[in-house]
Coordinates of N, CA and C in Angstrom, one line a residue:
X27 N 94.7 79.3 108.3 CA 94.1 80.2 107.4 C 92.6 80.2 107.6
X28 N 91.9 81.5 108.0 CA 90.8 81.5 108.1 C 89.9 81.4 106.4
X29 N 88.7 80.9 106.5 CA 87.7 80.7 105.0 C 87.0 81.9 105.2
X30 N 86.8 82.9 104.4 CA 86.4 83.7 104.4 C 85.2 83.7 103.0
X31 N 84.0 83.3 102.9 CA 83.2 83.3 101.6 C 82.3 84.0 101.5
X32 N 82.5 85.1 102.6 CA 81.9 86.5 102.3 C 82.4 87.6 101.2
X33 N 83.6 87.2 100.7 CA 84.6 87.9 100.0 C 83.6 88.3 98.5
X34 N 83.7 89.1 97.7 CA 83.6 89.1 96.5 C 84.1 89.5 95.8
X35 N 84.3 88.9 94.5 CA 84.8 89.5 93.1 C 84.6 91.1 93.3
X36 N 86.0 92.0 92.5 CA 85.6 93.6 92.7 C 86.6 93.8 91.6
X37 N 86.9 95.3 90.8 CA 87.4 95.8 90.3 C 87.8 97.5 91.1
X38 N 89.4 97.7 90.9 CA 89.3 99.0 91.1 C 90.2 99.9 90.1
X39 N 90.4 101.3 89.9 CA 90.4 102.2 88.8 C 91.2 103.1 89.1
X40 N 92.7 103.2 88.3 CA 93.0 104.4 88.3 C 92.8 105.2 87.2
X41 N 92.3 106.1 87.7 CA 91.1 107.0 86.3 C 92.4 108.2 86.1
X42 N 92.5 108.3 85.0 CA 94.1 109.2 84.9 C 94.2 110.2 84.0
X43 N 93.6 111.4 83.9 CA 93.7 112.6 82.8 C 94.5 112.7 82.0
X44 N 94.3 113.7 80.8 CA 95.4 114.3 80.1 C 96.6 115.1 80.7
X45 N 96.1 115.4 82.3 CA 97.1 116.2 83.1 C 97.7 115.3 83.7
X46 N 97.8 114.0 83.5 CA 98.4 113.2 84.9 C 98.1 113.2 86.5
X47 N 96.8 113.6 86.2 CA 95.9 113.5 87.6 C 95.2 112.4 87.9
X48 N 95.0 111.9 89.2 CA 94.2 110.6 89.2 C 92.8 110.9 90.2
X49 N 91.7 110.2 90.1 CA 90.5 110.4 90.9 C 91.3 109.5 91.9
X50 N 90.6 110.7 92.9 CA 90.9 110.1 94.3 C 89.9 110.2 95.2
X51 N 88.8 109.3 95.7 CA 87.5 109.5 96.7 C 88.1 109.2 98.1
X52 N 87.5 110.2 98.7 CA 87.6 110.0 100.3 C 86.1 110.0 100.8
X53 N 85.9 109.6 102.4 CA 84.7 109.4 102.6 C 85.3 109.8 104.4
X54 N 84.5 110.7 105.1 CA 84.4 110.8 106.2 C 84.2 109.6 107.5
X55 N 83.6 108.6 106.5 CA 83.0 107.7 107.4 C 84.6 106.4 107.4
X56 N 85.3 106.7 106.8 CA 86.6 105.6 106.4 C 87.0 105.5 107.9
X57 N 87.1 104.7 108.2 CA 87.7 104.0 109.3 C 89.1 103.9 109.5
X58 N 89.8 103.4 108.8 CA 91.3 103.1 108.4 C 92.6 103.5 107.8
X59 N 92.1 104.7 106.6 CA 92.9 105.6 105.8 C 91.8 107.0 105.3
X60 N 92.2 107.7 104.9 CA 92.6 109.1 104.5 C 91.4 109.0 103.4
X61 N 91.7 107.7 102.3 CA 91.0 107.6 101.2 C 91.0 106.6 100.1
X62 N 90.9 106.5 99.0 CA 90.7 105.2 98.0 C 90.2 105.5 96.5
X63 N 90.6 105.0 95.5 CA 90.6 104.5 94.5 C 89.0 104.3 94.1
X64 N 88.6 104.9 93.1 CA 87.1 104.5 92.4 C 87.4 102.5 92.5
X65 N 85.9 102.0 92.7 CA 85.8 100.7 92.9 C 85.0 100.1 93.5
X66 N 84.9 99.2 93.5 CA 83.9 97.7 94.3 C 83.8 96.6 93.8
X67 N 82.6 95.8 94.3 CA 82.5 94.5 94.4 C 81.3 94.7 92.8
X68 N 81.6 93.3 92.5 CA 81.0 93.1 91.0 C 79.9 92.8 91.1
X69 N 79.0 93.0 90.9 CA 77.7 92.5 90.0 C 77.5 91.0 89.7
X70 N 76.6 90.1 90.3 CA 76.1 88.5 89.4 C 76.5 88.9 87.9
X71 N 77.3 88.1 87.4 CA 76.9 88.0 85.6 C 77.8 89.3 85.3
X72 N 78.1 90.0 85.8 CA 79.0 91.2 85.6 C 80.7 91.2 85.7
X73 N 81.2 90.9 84.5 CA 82.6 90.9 84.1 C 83.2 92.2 84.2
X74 N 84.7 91.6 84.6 CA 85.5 92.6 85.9 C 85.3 93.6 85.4
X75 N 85.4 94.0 83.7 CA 85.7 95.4 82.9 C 84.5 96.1 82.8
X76 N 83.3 95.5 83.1 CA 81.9 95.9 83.2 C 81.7 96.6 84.3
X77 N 82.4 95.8 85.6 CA 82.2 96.4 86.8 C 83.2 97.4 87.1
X78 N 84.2 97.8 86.5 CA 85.2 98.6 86.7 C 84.6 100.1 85.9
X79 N 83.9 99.8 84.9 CA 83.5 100.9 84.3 C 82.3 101.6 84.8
X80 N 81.1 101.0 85.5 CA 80.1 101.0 86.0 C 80.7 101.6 87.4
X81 N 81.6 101.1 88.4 CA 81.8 101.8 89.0 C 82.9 103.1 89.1
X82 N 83.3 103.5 88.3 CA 84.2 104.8 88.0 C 82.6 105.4 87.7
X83 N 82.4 105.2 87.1 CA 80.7 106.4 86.3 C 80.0 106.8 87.8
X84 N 80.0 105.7 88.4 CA 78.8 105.6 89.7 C 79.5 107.0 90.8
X85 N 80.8 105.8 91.2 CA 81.6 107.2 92.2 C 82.2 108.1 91.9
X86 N 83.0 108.4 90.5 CA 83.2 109.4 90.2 C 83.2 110.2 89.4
X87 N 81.9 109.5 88.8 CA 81.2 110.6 87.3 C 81.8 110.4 86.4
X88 N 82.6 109.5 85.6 CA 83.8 110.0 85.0 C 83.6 108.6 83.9
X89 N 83.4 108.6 82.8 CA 83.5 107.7 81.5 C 85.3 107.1 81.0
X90 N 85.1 106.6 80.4 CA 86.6 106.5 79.8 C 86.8 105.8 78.8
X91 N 87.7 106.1 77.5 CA 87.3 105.3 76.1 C 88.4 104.7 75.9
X92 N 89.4 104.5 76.7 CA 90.9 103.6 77.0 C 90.9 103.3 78.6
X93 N 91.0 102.1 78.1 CA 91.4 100.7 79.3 C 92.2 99.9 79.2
X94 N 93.0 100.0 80.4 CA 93.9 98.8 80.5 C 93.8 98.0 81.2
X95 N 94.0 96.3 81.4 CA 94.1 95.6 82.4 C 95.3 95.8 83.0
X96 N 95.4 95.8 84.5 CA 96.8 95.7 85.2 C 96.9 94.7 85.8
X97 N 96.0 94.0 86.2 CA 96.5 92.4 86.3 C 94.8 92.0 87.4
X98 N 94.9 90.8 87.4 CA 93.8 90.4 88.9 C 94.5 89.4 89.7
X99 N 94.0 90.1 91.2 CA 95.4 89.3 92.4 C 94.2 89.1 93.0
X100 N 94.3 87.5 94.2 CA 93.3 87.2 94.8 C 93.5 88.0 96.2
X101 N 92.3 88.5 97.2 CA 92.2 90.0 97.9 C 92.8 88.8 99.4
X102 N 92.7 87.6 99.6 CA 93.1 87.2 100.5 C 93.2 85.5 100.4
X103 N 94.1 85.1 101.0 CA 94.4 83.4 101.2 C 93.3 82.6 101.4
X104 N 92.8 83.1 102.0 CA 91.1 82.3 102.4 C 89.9 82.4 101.9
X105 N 90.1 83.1 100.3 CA 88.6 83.2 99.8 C 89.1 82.8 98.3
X106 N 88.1 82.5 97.2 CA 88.8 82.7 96.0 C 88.0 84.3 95.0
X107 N 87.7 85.0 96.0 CA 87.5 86.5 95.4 C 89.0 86.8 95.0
X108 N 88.4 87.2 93.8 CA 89.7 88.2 93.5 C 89.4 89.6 92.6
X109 N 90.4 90.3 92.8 CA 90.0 92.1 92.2 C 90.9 92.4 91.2
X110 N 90.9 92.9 90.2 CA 91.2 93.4 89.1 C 91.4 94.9 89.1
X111 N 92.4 94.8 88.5 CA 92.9 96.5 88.8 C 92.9 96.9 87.6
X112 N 92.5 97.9 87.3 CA 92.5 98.9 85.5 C 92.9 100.2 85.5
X113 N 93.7 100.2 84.9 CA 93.9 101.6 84.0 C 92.8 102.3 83.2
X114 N 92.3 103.6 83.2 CA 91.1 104.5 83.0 C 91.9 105.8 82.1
X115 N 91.9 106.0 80.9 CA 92.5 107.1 80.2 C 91.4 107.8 79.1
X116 N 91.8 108.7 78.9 CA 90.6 109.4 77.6 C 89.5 109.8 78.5
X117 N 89.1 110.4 79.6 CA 88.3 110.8 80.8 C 86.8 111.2 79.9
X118 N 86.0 111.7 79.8 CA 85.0 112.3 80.1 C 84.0 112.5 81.4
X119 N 84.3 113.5 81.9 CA 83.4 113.8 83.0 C 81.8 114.2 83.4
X120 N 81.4 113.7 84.5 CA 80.1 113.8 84.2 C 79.7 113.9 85.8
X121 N 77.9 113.8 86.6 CA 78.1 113.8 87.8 C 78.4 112.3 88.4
X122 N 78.3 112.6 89.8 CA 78.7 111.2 90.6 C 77.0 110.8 90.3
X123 N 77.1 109.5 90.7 CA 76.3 108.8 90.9 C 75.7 107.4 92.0
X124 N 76.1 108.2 93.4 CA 76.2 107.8 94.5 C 75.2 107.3 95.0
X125 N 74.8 106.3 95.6 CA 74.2 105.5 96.3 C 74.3 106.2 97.6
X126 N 73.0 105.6 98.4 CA 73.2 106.1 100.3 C 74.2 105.9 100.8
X127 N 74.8 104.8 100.4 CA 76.4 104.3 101.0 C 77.2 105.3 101.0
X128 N 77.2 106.0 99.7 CA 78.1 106.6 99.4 C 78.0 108.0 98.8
X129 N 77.2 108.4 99.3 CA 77.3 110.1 99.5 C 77.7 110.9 100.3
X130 N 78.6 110.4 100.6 CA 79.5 111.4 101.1 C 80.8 111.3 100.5
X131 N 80.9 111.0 99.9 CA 82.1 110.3 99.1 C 82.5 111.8 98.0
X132 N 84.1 111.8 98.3 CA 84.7 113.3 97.8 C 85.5 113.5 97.0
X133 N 85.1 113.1 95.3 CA 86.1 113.1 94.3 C 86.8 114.2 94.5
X134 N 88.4 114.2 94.6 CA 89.6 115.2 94.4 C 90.2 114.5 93.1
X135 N 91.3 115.5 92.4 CA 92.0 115.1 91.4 C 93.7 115.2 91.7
X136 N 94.4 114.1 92.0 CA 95.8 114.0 92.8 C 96.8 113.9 91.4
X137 N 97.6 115.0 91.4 CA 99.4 114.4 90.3 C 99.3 112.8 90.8
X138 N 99.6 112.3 89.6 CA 100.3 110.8 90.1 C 101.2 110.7 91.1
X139 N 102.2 111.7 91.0 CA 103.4 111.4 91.8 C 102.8 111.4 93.2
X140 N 102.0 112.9 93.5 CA 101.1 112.6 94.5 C 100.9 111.9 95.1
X141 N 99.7 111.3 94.4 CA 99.0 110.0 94.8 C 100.1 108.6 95.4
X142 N 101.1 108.5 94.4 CA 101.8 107.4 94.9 C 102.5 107.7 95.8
X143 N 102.7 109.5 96.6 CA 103.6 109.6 98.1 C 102.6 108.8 98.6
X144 N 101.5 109.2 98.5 CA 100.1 109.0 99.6 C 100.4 107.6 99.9
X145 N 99.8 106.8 99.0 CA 100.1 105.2 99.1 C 101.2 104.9 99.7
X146 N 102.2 105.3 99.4 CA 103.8 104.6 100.6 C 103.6 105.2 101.7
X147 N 102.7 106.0 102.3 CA 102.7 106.9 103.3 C 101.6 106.2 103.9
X148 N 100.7 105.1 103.8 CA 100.3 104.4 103.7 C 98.6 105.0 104.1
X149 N 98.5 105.8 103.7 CA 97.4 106.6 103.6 C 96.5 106.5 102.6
X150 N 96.1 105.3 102.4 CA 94.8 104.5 101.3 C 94.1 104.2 102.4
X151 N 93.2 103.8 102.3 CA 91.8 103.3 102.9 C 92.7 101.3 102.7
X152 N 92.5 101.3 101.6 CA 92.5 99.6 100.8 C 93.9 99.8 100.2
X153 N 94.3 97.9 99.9 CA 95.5 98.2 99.5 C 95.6 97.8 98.1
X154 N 94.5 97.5 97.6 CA 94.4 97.3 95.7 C 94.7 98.9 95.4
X155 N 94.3 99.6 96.1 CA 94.2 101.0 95.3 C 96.2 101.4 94.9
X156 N 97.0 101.4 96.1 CA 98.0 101.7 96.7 C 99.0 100.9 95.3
X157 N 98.3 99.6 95.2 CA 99.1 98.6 93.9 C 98.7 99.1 92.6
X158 N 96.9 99.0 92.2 CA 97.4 99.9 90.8 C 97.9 101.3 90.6
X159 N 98.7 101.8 92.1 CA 99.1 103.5 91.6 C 100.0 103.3 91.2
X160 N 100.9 102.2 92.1 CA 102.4 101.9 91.4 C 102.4 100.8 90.5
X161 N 101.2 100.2 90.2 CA 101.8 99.4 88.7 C 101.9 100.6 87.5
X162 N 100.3 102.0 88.0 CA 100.5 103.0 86.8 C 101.6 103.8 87.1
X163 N 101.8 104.0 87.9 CA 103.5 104.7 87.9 C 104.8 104.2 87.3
X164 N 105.0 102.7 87.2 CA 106.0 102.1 86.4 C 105.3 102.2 85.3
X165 N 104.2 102.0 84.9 CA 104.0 102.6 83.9 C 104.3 103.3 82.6
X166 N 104.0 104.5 83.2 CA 104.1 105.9 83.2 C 105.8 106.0 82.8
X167 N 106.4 105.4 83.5 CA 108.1 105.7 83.4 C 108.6 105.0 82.8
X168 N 108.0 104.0 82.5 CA 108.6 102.8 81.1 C 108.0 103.7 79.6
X169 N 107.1 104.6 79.7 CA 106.6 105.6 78.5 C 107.5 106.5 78.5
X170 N 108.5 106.7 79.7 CA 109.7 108.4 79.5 C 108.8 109.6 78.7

């Protein structure tokens, strides 16, 4: 098992409308997948729900006055970073708020169902994103 202690704490966000649409950012520069889930790495002193909210507002403009936790799983065997996945409902929209990193970065709005072909299709960037589609998809279907 490699030690990896470059890792850090991160939160990521399925941000989910009154239409059952989800924010979905892509970025030209992605290396690996198609696209990804609003998210990052936390802040010193910055709790997971702090940084989950801060980063939905940053990359994709977007507020939210219901939150869920969906669970936090550690991102690999070799570090003790771990990421927090949340649920984002009650939207208000607003602009992005992108950093150099990340201006190029391309909020779209995906149906859930969508989104979670995408994820089995394995067409994420990351794979926190790909888990909270389908924890909010069982979700979603435990609500009928």
């Amino acid at each position: 098992m490699t030690n990896t202690p470059d890792l850090q704490d991160a939160s990521v966000i399925v941000a989910l409308d009154e239409d059952g649409r989800v924010a979905v950012l892509s970025s030209r520069d992605a290396r690996h997948g198609e696209m990804f889930l609003p998210g990052g790495r936390r802040d010193p002193d910055e709790q997971p729900e702090q940084c989950a909210r801060r980063e939905l507002r940053e990359e994709a403009g977007v507020a939210a006055a219901k939150w869920r936790h969906l669970g936090t799983y550690a991102i690999t065997l070799g570090s003790d970073a771990r990421i927090s996945l949340y649920l984002a409902e009650e939207l208000a929209l607003g602009p992005q708020e992108l950093n150099d990193t990340e201006e190029d970065f391309k909020l779209t709005w995906w149906p859930l169902e969508d989104a979670v072909t995408a994820a089995t299709e394995g067409r994420f960037l990351l794979p926190a994103g790909p888990l909270a589609l389908l924890l909010v998809d069982r979700l979603a279907k435990d609500r009928g």
